[in-house]
Tab-separated table of C-alpha atoms and ligand atoms in Angstrom:
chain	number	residue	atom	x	y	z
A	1	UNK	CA	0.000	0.000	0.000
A	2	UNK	CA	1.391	3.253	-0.919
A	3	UNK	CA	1.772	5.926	1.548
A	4	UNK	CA	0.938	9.661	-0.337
A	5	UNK	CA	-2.918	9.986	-0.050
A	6	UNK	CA	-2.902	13.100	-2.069
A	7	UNK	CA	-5.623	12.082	-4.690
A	8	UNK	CA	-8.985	10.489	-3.976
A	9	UNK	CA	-10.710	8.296	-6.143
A	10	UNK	CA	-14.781	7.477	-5.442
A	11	UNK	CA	-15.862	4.350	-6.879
A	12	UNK	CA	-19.755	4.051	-7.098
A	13	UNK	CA	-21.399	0.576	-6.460
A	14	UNK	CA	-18.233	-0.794	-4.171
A	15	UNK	CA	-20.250	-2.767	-1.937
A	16	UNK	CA	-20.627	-5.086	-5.534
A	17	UNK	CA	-18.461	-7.781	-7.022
A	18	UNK	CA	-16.312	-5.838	-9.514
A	19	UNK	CA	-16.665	-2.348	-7.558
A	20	UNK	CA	-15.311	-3.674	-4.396
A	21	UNK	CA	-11.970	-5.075	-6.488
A	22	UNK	CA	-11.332	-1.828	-8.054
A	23	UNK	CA	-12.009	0.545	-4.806
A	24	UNK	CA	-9.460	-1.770	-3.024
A	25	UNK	CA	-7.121	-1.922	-5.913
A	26	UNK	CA	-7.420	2.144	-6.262
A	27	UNK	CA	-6.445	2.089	-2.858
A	28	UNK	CA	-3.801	-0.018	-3.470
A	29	UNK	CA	-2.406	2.381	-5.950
A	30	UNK	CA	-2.582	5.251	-3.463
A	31	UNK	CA	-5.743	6.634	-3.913
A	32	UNK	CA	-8.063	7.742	-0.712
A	33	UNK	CA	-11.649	6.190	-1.611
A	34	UNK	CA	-15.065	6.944	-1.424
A	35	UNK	CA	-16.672	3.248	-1.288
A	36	UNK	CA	-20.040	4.369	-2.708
A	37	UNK	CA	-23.264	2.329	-2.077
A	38	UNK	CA	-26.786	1.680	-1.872
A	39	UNK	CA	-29.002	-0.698	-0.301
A	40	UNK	CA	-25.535	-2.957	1.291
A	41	UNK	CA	-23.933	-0.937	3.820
A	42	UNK	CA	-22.765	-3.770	5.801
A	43	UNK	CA	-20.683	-5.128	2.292
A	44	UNK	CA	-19.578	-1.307	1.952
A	45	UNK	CA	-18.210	-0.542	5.399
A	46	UNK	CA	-16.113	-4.030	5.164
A	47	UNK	CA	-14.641	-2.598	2.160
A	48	UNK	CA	-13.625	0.752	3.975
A	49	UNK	CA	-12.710	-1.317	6.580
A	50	UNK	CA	-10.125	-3.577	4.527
A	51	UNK	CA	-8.840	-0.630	2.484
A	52	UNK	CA	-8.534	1.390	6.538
A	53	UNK	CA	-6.669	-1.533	7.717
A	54	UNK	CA	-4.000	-2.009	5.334
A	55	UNK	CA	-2.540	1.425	5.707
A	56	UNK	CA	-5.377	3.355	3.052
A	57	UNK	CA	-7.968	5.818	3.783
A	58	UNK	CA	-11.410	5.407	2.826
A	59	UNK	CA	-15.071	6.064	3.617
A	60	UNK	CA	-18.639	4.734	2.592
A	61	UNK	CA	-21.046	6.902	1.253
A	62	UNK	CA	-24.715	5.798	0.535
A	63	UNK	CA	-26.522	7.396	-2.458
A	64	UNK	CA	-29.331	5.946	-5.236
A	65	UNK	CA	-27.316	6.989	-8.731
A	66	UNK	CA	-30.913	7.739	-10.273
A	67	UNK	CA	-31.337	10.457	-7.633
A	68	UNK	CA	-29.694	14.040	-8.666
A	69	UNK	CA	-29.380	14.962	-4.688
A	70	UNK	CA	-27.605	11.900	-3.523
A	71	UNK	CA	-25.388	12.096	-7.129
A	72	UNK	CA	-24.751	15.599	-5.573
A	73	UNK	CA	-24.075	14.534	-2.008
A	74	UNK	CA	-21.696	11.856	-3.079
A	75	UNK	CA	-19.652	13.943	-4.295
A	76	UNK	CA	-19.617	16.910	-1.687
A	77	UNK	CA	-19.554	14.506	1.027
A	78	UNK	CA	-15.599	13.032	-1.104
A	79	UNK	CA	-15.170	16.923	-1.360
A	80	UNK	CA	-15.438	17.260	2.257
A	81	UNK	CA	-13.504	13.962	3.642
A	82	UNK	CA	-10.817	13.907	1.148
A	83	UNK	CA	-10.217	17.294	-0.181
A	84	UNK	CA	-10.567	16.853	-3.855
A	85	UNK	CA	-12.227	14.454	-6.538
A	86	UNK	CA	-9.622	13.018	-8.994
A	87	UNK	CA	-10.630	9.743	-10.701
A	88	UNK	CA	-14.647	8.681	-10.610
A	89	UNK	CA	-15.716	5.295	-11.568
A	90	UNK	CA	-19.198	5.140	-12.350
A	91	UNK	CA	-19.744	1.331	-11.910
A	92	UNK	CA	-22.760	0.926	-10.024
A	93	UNK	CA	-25.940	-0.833	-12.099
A	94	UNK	CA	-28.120	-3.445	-12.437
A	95	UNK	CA	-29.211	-6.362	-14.678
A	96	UNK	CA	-32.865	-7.526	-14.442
A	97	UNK	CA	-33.590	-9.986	-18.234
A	98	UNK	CA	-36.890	-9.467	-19.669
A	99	UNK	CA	-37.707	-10.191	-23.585
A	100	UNK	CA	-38.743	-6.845	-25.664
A	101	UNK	CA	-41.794	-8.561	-26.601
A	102	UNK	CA	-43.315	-8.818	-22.782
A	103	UNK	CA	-43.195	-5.005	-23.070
A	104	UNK	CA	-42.346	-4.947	-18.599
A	105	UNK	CA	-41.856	-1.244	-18.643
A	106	UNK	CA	-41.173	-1.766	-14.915
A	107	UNK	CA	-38.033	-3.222	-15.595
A	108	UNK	CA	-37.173	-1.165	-18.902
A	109	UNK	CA	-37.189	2.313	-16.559
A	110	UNK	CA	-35.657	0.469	-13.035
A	111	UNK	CA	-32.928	-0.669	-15.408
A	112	UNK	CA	-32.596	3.099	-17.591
A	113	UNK	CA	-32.995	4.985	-14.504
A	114	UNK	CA	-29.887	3.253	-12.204
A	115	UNK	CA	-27.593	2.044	-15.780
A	116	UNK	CA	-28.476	5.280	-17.731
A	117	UNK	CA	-29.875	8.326	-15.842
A	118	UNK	CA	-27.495	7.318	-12.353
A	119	UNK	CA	-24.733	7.452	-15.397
A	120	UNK	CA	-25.860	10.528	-16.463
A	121	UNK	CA	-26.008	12.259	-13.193
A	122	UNK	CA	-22.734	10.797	-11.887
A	123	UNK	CA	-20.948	11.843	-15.277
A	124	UNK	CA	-22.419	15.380	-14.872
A	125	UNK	CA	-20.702	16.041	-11.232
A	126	UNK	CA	-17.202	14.500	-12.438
A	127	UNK	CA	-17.616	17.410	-15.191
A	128	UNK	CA	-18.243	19.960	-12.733
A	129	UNK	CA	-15.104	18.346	-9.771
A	130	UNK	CA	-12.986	16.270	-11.318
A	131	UNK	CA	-9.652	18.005	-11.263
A	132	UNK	CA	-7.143	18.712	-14.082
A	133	UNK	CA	-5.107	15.795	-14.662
A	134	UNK	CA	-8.271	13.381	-13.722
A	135	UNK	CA	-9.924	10.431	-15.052
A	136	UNK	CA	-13.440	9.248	-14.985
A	137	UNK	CA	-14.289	5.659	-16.296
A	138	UNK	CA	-17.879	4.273	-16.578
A	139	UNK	CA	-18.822	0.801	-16.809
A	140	UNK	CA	-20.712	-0.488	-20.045
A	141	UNK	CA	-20.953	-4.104	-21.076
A	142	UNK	CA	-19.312	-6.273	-24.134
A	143	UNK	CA	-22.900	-8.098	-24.374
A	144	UNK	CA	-23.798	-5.155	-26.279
A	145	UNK	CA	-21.954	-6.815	-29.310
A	146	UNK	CA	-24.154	-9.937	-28.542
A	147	UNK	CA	-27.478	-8.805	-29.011
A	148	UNK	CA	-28.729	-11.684	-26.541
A	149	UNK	CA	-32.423	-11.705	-26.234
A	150	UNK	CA	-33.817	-10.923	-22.906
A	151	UNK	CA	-30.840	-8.119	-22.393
A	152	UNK	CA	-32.960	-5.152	-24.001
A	153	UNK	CA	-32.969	-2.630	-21.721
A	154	UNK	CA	-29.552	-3.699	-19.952
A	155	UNK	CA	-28.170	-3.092	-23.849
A	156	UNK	CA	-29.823	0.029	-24.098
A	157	UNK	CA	-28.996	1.493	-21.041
A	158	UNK	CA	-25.018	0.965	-21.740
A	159	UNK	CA	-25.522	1.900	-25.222
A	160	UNK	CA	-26.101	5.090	-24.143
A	161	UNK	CA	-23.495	4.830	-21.638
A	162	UNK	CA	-20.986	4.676	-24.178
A	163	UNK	CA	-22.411	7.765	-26.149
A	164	UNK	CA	-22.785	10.028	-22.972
A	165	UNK	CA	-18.456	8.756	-22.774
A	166	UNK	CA	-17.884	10.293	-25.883
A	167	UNK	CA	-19.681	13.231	-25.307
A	168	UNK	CA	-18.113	14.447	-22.350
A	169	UNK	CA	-14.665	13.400	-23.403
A	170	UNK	CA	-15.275	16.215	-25.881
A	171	UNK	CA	-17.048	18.728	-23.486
A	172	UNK	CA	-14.209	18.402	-21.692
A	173	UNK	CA	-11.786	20.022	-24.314
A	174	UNK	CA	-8.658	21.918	-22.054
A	175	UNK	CA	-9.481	20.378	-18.661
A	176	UNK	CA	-6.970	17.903	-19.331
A	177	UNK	CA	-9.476	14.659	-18.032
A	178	UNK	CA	-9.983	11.468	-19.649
A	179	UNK	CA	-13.534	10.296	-20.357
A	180	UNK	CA	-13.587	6.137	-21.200
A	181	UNK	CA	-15.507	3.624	-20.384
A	182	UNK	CA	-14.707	-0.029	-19.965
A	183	UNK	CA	-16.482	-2.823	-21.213
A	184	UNK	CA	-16.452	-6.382	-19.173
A	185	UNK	CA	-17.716	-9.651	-20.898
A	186	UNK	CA	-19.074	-11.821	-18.251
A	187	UNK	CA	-17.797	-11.434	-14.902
A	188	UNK	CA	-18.189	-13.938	-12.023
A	189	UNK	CA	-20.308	-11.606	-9.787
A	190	UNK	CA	-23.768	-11.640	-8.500
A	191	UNK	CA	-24.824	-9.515	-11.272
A	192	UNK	CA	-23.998	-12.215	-13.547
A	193	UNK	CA	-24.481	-15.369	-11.963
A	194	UNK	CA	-27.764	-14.729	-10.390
A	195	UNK	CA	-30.606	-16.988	-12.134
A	196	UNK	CA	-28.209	-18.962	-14.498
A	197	UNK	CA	-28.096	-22.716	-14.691
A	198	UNK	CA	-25.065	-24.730	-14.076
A	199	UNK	CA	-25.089	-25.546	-18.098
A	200	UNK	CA	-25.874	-21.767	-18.882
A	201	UNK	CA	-22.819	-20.883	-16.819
A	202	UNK	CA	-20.907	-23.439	-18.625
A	203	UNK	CA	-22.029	-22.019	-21.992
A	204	UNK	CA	-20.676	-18.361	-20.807
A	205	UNK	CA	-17.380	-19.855	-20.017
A	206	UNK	CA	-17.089	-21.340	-23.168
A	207	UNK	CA	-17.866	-18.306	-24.942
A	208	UNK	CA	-14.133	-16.610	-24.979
A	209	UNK	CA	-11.349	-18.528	-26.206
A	210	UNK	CA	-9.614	-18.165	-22.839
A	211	UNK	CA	-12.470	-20.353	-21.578
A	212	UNK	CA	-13.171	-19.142	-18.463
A	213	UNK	CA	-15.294	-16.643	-16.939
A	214	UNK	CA	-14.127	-13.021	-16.043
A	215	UNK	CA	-12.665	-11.762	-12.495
A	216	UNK	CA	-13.190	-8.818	-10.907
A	217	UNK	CA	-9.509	-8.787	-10.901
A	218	UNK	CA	-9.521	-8.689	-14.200
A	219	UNK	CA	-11.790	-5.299	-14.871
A	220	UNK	CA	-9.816	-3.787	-11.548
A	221	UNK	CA	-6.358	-3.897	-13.639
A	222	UNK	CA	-7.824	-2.446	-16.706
A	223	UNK	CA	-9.276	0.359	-14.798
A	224	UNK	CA	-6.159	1.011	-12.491
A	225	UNK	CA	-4.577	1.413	-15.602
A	226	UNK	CA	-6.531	4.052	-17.271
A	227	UNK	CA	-6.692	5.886	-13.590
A	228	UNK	CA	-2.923	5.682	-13.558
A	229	UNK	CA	-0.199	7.354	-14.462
A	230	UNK	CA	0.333	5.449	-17.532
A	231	UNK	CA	-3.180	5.437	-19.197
A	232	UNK	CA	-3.394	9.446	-20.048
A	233	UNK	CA	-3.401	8.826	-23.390
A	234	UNK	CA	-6.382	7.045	-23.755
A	235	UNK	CA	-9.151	9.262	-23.904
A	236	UNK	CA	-13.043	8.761	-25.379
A	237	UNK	CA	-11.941	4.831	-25.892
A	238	UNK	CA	-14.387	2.131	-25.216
A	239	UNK	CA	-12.347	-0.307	-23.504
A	240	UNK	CA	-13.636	-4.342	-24.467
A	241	UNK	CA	-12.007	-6.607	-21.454
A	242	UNK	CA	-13.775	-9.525	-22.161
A	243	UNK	CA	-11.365	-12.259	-22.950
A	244	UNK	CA	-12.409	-12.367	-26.634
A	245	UNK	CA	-15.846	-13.213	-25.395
A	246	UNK	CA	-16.505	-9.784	-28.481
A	247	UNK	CA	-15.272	-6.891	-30.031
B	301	NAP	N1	-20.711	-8.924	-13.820
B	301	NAP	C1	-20.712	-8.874	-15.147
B	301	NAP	O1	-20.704	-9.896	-15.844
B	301	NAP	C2	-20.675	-7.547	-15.835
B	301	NAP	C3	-20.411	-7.522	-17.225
B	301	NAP	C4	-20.407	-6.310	-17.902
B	301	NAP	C5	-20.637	-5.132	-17.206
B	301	NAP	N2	-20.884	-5.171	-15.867
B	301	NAP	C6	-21.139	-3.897	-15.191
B	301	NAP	O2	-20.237	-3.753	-14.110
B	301	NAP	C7	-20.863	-2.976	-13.074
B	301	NAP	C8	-20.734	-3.697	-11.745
B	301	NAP	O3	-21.392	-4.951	-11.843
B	301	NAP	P1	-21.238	-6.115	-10.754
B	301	NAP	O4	-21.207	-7.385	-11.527
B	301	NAP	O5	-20.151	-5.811	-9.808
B	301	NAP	O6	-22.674	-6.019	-10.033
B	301	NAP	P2	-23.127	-6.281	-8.507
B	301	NAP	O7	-22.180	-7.192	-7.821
B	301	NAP	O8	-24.567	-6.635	-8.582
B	301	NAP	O9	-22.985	-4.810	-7.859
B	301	NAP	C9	-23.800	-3.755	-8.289
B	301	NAP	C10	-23.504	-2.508	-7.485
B	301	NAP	O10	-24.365	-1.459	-7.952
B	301	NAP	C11	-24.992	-0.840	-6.841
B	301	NAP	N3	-26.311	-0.317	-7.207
B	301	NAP	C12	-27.371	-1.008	-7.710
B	301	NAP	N4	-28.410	-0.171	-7.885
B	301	NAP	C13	-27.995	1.061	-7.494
B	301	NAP	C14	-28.612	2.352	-7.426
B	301	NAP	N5	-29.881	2.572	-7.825
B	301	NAP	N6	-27.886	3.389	-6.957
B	301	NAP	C15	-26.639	3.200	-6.572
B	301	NAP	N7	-25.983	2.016	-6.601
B	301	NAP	C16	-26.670	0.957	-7.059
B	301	NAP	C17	-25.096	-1.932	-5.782
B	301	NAP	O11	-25.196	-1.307	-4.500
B	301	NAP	P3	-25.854	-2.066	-3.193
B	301	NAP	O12	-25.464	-3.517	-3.291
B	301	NAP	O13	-25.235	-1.339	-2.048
B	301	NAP	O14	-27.327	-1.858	-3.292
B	301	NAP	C18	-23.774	-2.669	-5.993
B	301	NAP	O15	-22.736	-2.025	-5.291
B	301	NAP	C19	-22.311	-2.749	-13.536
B	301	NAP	O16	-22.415	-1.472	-14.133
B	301	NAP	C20	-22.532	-3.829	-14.582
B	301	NAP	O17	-23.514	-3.483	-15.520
B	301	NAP	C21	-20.892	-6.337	-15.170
């Protein structure tokens, strides 16, 4: 763990499977962390607690994305605990399956309102704190090159994702930030696992030729990367780690 807590990273959904990995790998790398949240406070305050204990600094923070007051909260209450937002990763969201053709509306605006709109909101206070030299990475998905049925609105939602990237990446001409957003195939998390059969779980495996399925490990090292010192040249990028599962 390194010692110089001068930069502060908050990392949205870290009580979840990959968001946990990369808040504790950000800390690793020296970052002070804002282990965002929302329902799991118990999983978030054993991340703050891991990251405390091995020498880091972090805190939990509990906010619903889709909500433009706890979007704005999150980030005063980082402002006020650790001085200054440099990196955000926007990786908080949600996967509920239902086929176009059932026309659950339910689901189609649950999904758009924590994958797209918490996006959205999150993006729009790392434009107005994130400080020069900064990074902000949202998560979007590698099934959008898949086209699965039953992933409609979950396809939608990080289709726009990857548009709102580009868009700010641009707006953000002269601030010297990089906008990108990172792509996972499957990843063994609950997101992913919850509902499938051993056989469908098989079938994912199978579905990159490295033949097996994604770690959070894996989608923490991309994203340390870009947060780094080394990844300032990639800017606007949509960043496939998937294993080959699509490109
Ligand atoms: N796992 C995969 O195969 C995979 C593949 C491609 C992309 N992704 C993307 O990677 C990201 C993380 O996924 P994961 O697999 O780690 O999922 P996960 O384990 O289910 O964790 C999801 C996280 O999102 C938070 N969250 C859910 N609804 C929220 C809301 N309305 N407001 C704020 N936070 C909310 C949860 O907070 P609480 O638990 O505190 O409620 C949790 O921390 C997601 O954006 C997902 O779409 C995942």
């Amino acid at each position: 763990m390194k010692t110089s807590l001068t930069k502060s990273a908050i990392v949205t959904g870290a009580s979840g499977g990959i968001g946990r990995v990369v808040a504790k790998r950000l800390a690793s790398d020296g970052f002070a962390i804002t282990v965002h949240y929302a329902g799991n406070p118990g999983k978030a305050e054993a991340v703050v607690a891991e990251i405390n204990n091995a020498g880091g600094k972090a805190v939990a923070v509990q906010a619903d994305v889709a909500k433009s007051a706890d979007v704005e909260r999150l980030f005063e209450e980082t402002l006020k605990n650790l001085g200054s937002v440099d990196v955000v990763v926007n990786n908080a969201g949600i996967m509920p399956l239902s086929p176009i053709s059932k026309g659950d509306v339910e689901v189609f605006d649950r999904v758009v309102n924590t994958n797209l709109r918490g996006t959205f909101l999150v993006l729009a206070q790392a434009a107005q704190h994130v400080a020069s030299g900064g990074r902000i990475v949202a998560l979007s998905s590698s099934v959008l090159a898949k086209s699965f049925p039953t992933y409609g609105a979950y396809i939608a939602s990080k289709a726009g994702v990857e548009g709102l990237v580009h868009v700010l990446a641009n707006e953000l001409r002269g601030r010297n930030i990089t906008v990108n957003a990172v792509a996972p195939g499957p990843v063994a998390t609950e997101l992913f696992l919850r509902g499938k059969s051993e056989e469908q779980l098989a079938e994912f495996t199978k579905m990159n030729p490295l033949e097996r399925l994604g770690q959070p490990e894996d989608i923490a090292n991309v994203i340390s990367f870009l947060a780094g010192p080394e990844g300032g040249w990639v800017n606007s990028q949509v960043i496939r780690a998937n294993g080959g599962f699509a490109y």
